[in-house]
Coordinates of C-alpha atoms and ligand atoms in Angstrom, one line a residue:
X1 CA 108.4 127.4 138.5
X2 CA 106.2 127.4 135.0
X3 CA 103.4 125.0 134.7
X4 CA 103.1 124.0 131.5
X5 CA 100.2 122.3 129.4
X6 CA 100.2 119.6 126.8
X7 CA 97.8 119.5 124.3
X8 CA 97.3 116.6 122.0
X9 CA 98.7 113.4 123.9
X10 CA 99.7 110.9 120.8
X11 CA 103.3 109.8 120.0
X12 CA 104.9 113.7 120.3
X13 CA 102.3 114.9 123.1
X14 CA 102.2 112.1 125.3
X15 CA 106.6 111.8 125.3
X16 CA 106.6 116.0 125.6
X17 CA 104.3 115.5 128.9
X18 CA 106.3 113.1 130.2
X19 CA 110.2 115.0 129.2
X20 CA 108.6 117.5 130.7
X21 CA 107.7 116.3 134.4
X22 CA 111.5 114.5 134.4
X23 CA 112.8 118.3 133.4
X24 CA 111.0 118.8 136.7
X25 CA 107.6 121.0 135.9
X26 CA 104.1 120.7 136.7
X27 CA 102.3 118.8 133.7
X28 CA 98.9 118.8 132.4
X29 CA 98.2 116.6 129.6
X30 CA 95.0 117.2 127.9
X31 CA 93.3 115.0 125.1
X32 CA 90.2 115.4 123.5
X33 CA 89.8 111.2 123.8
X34 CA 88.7 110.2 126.9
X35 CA 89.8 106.7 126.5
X36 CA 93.6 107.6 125.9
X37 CA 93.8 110.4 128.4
X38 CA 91.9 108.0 130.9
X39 CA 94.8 105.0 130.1
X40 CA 97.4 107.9 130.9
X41 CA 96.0 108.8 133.7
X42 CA 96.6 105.4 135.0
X43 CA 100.0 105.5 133.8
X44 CA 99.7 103.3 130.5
X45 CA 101.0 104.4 127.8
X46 CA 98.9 103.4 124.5
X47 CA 101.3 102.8 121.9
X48 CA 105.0 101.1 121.5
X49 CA 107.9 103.5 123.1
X50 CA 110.8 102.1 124.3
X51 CA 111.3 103.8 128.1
X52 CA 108.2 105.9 127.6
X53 CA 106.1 103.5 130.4
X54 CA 108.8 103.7 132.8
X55 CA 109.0 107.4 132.7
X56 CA 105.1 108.4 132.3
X57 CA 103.8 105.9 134.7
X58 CA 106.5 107.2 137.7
X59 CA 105.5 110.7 137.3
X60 CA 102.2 110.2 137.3
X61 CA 102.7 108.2 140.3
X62 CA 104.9 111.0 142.0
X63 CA 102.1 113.5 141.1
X64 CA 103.5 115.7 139.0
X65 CA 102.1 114.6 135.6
X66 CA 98.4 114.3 135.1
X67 CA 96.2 113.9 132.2
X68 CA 92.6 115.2 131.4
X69 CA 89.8 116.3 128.8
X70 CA 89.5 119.8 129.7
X71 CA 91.3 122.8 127.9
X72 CA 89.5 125.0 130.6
X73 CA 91.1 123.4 133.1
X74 CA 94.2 123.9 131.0
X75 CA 93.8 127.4 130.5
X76 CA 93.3 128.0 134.0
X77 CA 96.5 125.5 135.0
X78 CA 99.6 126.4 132.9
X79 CA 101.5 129.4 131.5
X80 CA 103.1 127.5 128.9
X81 CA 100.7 125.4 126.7
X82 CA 102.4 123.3 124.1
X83 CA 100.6 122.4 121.0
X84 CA 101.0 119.1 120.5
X85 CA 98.4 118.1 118.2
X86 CA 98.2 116.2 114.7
X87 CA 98.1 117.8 111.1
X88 CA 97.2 114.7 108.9
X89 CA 97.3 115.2 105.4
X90 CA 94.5 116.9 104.1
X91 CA 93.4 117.9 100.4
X92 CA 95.9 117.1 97.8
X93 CA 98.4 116.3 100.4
X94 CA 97.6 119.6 102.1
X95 CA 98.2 119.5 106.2
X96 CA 94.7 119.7 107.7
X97 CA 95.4 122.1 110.3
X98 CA 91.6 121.6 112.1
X99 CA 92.7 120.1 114.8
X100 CA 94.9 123.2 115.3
X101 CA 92.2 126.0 115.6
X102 CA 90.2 123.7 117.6
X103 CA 92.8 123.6 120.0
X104 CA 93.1 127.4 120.4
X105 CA 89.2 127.5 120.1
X106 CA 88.8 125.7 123.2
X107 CA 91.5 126.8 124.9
X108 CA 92.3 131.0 124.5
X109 CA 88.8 132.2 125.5
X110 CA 89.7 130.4 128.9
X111 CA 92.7 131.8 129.5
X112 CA 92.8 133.9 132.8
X113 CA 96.5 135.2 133.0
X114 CA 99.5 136.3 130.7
X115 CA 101.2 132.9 128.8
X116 CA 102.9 131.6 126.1
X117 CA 101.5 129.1 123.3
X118 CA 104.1 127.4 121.8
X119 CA 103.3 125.5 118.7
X120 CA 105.3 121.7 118.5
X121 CA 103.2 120.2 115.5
X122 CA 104.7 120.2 111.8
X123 CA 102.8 122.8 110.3
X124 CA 102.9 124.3 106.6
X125 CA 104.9 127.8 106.2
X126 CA 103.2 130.7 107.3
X127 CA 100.3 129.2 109.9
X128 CA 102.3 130.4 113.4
X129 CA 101.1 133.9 111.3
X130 CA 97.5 132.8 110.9
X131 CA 97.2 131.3 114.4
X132 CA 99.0 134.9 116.0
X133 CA 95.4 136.4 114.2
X134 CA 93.1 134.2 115.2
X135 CA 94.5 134.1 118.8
X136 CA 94.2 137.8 119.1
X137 CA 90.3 137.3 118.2
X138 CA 89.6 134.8 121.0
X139 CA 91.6 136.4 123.8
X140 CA 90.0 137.3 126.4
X141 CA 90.2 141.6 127.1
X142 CA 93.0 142.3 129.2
X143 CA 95.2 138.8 128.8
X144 CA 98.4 138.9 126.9
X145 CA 98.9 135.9 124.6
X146 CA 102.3 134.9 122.8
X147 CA 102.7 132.2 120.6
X148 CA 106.2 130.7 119.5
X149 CA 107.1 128.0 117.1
X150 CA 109.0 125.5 118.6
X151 CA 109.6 122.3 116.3
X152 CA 110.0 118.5 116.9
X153 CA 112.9 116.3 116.0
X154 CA 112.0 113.0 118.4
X155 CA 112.1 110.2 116.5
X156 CA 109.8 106.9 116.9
X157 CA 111.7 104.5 118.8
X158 CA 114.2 107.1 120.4
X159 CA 111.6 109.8 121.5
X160 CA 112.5 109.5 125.2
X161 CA 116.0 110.2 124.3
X162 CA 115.5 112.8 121.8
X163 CA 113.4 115.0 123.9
X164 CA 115.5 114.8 126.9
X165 CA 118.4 115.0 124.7
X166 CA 117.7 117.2 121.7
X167 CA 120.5 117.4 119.0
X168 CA 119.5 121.1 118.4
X169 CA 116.4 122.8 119.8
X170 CA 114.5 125.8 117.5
X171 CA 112.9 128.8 119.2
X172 CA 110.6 131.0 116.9
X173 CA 109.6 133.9 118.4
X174 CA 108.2 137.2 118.0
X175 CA 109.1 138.4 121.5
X176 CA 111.9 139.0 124.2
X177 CA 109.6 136.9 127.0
X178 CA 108.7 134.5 124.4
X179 CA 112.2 133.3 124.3
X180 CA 112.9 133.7 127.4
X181 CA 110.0 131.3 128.5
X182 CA 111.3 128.7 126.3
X183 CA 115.0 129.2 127.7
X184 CA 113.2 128.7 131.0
X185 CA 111.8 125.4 129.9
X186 CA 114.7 124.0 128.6
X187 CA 116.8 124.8 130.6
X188 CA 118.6 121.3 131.6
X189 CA 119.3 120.2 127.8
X190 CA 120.6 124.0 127.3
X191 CA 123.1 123.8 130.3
X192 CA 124.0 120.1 128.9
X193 CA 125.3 121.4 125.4
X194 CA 121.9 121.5 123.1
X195 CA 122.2 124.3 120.4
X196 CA 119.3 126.3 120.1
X197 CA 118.4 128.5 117.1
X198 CA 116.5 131.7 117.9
X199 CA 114.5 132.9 114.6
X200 CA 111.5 134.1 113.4
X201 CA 108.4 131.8 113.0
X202 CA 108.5 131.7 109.0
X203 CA 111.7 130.1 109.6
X204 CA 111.3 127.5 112.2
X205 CA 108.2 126.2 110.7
X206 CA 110.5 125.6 107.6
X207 CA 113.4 123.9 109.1
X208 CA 110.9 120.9 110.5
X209 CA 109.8 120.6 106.9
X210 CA 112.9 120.9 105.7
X211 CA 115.0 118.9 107.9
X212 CA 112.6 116.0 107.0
X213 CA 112.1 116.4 103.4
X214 CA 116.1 116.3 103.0
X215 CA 116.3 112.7 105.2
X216 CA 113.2 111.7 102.4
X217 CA 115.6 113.1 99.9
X218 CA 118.6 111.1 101.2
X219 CA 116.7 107.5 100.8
X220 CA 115.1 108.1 97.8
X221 CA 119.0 109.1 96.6
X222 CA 120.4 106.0 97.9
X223 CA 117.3 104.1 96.4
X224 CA 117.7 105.2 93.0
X225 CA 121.4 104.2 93.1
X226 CA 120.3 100.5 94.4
X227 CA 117.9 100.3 91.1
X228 CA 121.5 101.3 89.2
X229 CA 122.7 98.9 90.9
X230 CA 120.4 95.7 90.6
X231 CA 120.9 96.9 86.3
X232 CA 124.6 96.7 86.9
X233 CA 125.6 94.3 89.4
X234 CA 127.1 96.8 91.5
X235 CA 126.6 96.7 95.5
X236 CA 124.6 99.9 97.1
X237 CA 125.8 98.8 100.8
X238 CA 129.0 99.2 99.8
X239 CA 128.2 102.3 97.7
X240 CA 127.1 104.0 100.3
X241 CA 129.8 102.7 102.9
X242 CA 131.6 104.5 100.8
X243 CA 129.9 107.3 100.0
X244 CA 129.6 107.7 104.1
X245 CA 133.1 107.8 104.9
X246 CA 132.9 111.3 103.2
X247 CA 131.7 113.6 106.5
X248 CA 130.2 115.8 104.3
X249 CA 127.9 112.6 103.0
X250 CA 128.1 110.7 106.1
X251 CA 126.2 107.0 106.3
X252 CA 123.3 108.0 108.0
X253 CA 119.7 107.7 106.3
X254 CA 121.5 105.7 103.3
X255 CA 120.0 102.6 104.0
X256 CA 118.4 101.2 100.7
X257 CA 115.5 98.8 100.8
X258 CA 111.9 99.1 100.8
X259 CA 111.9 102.8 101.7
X260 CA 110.5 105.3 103.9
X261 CA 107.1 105.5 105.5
X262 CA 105.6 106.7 108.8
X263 CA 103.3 109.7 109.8
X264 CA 106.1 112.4 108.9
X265 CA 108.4 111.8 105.9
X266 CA 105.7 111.3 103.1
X267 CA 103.4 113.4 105.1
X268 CA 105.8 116.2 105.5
X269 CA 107.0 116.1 101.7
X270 CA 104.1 116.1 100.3
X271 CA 102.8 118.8 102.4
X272 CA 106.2 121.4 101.2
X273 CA 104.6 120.2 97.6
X274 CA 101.4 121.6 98.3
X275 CA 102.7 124.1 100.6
X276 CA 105.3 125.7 97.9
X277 CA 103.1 125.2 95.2
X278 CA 100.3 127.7 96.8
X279 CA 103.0 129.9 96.9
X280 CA 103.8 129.9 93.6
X281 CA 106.9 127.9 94.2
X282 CA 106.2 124.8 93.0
X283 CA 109.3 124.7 90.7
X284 CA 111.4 125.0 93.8
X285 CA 110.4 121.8 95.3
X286 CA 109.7 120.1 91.6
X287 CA 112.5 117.6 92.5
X288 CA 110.2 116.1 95.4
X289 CA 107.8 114.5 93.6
X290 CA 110.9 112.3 92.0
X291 CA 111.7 111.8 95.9
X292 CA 107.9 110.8 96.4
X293 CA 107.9 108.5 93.5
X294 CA 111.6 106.7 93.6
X295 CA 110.0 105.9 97.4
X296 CA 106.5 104.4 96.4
X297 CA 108.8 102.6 93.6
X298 CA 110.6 100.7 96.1
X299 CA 107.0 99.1 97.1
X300 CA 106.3 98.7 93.7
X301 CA 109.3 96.9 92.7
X302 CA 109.1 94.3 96.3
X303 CA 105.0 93.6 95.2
X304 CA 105.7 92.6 91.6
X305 CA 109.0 90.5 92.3
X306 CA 106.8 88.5 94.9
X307 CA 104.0 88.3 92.2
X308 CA 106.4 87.3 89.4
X309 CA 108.0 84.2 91.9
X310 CA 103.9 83.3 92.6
X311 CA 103.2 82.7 88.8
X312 CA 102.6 86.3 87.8
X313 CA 99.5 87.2 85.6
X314 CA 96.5 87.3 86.9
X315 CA 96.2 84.6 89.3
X316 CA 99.1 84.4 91.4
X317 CA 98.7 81.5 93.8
X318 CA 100.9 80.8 97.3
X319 CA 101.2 82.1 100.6
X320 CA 104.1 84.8 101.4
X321 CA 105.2 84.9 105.0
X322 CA 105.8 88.8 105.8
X323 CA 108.2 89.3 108.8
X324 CA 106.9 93.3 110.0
X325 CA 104.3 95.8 110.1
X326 CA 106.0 98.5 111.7
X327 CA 106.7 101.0 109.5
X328 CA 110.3 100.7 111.2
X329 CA 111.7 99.2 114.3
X330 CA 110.7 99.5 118.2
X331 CA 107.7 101.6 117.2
X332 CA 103.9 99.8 116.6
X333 CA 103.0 102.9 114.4
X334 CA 101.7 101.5 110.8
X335 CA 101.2 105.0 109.2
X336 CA 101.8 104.7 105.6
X337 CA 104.1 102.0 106.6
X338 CA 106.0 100.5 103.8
X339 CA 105.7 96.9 104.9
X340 CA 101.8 97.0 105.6
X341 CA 101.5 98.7 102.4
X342 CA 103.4 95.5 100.7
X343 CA 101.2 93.2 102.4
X344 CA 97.9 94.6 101.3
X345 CA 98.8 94.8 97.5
X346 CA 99.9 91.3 97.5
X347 CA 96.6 90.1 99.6
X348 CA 94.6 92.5 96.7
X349 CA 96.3 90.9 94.1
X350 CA 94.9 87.4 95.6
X351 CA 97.7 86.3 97.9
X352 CA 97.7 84.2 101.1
X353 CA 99.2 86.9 103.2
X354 CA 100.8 86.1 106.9
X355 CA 102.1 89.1 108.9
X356 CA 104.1 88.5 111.9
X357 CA 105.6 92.2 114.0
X358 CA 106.8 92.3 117.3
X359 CA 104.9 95.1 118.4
X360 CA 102.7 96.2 115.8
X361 CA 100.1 93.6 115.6
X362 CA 97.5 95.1 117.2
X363 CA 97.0 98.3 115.3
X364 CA 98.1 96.7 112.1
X365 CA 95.2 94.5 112.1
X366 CA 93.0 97.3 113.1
X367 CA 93.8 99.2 109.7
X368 CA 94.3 95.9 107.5
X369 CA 91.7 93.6 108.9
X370 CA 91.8 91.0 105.9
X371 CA 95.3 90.4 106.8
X372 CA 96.1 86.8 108.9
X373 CA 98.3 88.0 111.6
X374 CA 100.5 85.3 113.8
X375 CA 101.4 85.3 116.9
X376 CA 105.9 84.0 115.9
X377 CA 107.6 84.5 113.1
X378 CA 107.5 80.3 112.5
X379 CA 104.0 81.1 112.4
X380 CA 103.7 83.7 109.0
X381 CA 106.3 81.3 107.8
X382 CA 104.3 78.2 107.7
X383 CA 104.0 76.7 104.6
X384 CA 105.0 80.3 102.5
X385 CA 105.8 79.9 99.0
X386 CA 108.1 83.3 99.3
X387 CA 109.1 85.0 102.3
X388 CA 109.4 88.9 102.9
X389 CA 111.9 90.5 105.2
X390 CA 110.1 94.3 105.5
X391 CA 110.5 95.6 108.7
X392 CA 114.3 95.3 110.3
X393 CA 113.8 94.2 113.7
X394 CA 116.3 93.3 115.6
X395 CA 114.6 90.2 116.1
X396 CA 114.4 88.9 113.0
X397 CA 118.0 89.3 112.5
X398 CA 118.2 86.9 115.6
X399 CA 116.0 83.8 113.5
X400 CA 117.2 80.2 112.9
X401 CA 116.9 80.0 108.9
X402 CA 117.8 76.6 109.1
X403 CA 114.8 75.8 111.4
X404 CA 113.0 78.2 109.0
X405 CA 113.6 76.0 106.1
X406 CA 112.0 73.3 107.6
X407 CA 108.8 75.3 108.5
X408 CA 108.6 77.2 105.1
X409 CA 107.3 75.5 102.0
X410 CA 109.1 77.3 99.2
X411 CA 112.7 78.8 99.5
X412 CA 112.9 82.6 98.3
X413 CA 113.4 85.4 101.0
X414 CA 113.7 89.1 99.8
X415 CA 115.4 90.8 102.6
X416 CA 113.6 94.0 101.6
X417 CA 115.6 96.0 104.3
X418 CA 119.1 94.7 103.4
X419 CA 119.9 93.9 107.1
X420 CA 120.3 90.4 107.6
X421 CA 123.3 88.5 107.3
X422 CA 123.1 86.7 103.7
X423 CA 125.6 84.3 104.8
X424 CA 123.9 81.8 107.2
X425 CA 120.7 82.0 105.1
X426 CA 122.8 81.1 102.0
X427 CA 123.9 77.6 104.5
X428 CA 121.0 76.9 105.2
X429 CA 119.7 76.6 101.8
X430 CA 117.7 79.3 101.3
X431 CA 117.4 81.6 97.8
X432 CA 118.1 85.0 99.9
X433 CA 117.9 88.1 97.6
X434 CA 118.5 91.6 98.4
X435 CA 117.3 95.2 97.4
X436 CA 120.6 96.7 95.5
X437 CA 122.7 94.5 97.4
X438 CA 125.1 91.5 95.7
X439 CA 124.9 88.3 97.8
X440 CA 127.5 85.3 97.2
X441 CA 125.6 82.9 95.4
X442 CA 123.8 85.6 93.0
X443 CA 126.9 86.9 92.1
X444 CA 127.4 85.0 89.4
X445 CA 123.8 85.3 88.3
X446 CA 124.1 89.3 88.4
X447 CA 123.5 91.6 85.7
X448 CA 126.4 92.0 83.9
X449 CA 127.0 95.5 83.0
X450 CA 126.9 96.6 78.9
X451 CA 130.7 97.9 78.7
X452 CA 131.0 101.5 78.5
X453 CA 131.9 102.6 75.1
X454 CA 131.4 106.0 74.6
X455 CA 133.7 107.6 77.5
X456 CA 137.2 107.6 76.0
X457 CA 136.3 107.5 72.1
X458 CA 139.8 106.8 70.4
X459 CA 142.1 109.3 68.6
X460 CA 141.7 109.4 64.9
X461 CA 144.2 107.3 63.0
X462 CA 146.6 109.9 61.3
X463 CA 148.6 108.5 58.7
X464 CA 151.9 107.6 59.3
X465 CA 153.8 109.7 57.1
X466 CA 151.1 113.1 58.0
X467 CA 151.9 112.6 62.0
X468 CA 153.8 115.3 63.3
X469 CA 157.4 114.3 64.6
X470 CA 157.3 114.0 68.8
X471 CA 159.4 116.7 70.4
X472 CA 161.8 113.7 71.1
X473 CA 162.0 112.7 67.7
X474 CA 162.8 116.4 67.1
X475 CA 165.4 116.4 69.4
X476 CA 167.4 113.1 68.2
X477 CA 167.5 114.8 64.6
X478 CA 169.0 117.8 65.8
X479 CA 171.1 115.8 67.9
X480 CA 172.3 113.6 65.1
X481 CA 172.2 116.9 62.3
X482 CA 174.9 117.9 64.8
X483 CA 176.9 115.0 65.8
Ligands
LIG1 C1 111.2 111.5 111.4 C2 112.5 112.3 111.6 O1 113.6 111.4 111.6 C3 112.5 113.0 113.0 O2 113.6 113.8 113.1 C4 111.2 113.9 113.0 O3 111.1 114.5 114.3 C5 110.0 113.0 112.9 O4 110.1 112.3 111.6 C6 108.8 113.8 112.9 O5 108.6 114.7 112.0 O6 108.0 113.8 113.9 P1 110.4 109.1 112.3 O7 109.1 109.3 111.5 O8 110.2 108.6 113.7 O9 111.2 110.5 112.4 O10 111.2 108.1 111.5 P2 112.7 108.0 110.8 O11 113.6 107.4 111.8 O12 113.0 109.3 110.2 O13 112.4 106.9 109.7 C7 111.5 107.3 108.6 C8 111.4 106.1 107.6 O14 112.6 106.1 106.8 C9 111.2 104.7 108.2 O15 110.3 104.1 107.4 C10 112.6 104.1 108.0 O16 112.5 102.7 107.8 C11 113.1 104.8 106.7 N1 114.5 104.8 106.6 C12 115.3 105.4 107.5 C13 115.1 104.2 105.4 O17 114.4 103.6 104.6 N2 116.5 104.2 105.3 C14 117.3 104.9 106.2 O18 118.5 104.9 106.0 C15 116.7 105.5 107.3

């Protein structure tokens, strides 16, 4: 059986290591920080991932999963290394691919028999290419190297699932045993019905940027019809209900609110920006930057309505009591995430700010240290003047607002992520406003829309005696002419 290598153990590395002991292989995880490959090692897992612990921690147990430092050990173990490492955004939202060649730098000279490198990380258009060159420099003499492109689609909160399960899986290769490597590996999702899409490398780097700069370009759709519809009194929940029931639409990725964040969406659109516009593309992928800024709008818009119910100007005073950090549910990443973002502005702006996540806590206060973080949700709602809903935990759609009432000082709650259920909010007394959405008891207080007047201009008047006679009118004279 192949024994495979991951390199690069964070959210994608550490959940591939793991898929890949349950699919029944021989894993070595490397990291180049000690500290998380030692907490591995002892079967911890260092962020939040729903069923990752479980997983990672029996297979480690059983053996068959192990983490480490060394890429020489690496070279020496596997004959499939997967490259599981990060591309941050770089210059001018440029992927910074370092982390990439040092990857290969430490591992290829190493390498003592025949393998495959398969590339996992989201990489700009055209690097598999680059990589292929500088791999053929550091080979060793007489050791055959392929590389394949092989993308990710986990997503945070469902990566167990995903990788175990993935809805399609994307081979690039260059090669017969390339592919045939990767069939190997997969196998058991194969034989259970995953589609898999052999192409070139060009190609498959693409579709990863592409798949995720279309679900960017769905929200920020959806997003710019909820602005339409705060001018207009319309409802974008329903909108886009509706708008769902169309299969070629479908609901998903239509939810409005505060918008996307995370370490791939923004990330990966900016990066196509950057990416098309070295290639002299840049018109192509023009409509992106609207994408980009309807998204950092949403922010925008949350920040200044909380300012403008604090007094405005430039001294708003009050406490808000921000319920999330996440940048979304059952995940503790706080990569450009929305919420944090919110948070921050409103403490720069001179704020009281109290956060309250289920799961992020710990690395949001790590990256927003001037924050005050509590331990409940009660507890970022003492005393608030307004309240922010920005991260849609299950959890918070689970809260007492009656109870809430009694613990918060003022009585406006922007349910950012239009998830909760206006009505027992509305009971209990609270002002609950929504981002596109029409609740109850602002109906009435809704924009009203400015009537349409120019879609069905009138006929010109003709006058009476000028209008032509009807073909019925012609038809009654001739009728009476011959009666
Ligand atoms: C995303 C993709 O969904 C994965 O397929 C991909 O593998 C991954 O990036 C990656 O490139 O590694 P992820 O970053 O985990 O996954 O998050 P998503 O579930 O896509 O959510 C992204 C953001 O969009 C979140 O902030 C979420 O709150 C927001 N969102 C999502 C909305 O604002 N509205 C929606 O309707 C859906």
């Amino acid at each position: 059986m192949l024994r495979i290598s991951v390199i690069g153990t964070g959210y994608l590395g550490a959940t591939h290591a793991a898929g890949m002991a349950e699919l029944g292989f021989e894993v070595l995880g490397v990291d180049n920080n000690p500290a998380k490959a030692a907490a591995l090692s002892a079967g911890q897992v260092p962020f939040h991932e729903p069923g990752l612990p479980e997983l990672l921690a029996g297979h480690v147990a059983g053996g068959r999963l192990r983490f480490g430092t060394s890429l020489v050990e690496a070279a020496e173990f596997a004959d499939v290394h997967f490259l599981c490492v990060g591309t941050p955004p770089g210059v001018n939202g440029a992927a910074d691919l370092s982390q990439l060649y040092s990857a290969l730098e430490g591992l290829v000279p190493h390498l003592t028999r025949n393998c495959l490198i398969v590339g996992k990380s989201t990489v700009p258009v055209g690097t598999a290419e680059a990589l292929t060159a500088r791999i053929a420099e550091l080979a060793p003499e007489g050791i055959s190297v392929d590389l394949a492109w092989n993308p990710e689609f986990l997503r945070e909160g469902h990566a167990v699932y995903d990788t175990l399960h993935p809805n399609r899986l994307v081979f690039g290769v260059t090669t017969p045993d390339a592919e045939w490597a990767l069939r190997q590996v997969y196998a058991t999702p194969i034989a259970a019905g995953s589609p898999v899409v052999i192409t070139n490398m060009p190609t498959a780097e693409l579709i990863k940027v592409s798949a995720n700069a279309f679900l960017a370009t769905k929200i920020s759709f959806i997003n710019a019809m909820a602005e339409l519809c705060d001018l207009t009194g319309a409802d974008v929940t329903l909108l886009a209900d509706a708008l769902g029931h169309d299969d070629r639409i479908g609901r998903k990725f239509l939810g409005a609110g505060l918008g996307y964040g995370g370490g791939c969406l923004p990330k990966d659109v900016r990066a196509l920006i950057a990416r098309a516009t070295e290639l002299g593309a840049g018109e192509s992928v023009e409509f992106l930057r609207d994408i980009d800024a309807i998204n950092l709008r949403r922010r925008e818009r949350v920040v200044e309505e909380t300012l403008a119910l604090l007094g405005g100007g430039h001294r708003p005073s009050g406490r808000v009591g921000v319920l999330g950090a996440a940048f979304k549910p059952l995940s503790d990443d706080v990569r450009d995430s929305p919420a944090l973002d919110v948070a921050r502005r409103l403490h720069a702006a001179g704020v009281d700010v109290t956060v309250f996540d289920p799961a992020a806590t710990v690395p949001a206060r790590a990256v927003a240290p001037q924050l005050v973080f509590a331990a409940t949700a009660a507890a970022a709602l003492h005393e608030a003047d307004v309240v922010l809903h920005l991260t849609e935990w299950r959890e918070f759609r689970e809260l007492d607002p009656a109870f809430l009432r009694t613990v918060a000082r003022g009585r406006v709650l922007i349910d950012a992520r239009n998830t909760l259920d206006p009505e027992p909010w509305l009971a209990a007394g609270w002002d609950f406003r929504a981002m596109g959405r029409l609740v109850e008891s602002r109906a009435a207080s809704a924009p009203r829309v400015a009537p349409v007047v120019t879609a069905y201009p009138k006929p010109p008047v003709v006058p009476r005696q000028l209008a032509a006679p009807s073909p019925l009118t012609r038809l009654r004279a001739r009728v009476r002419r011959t009666a």
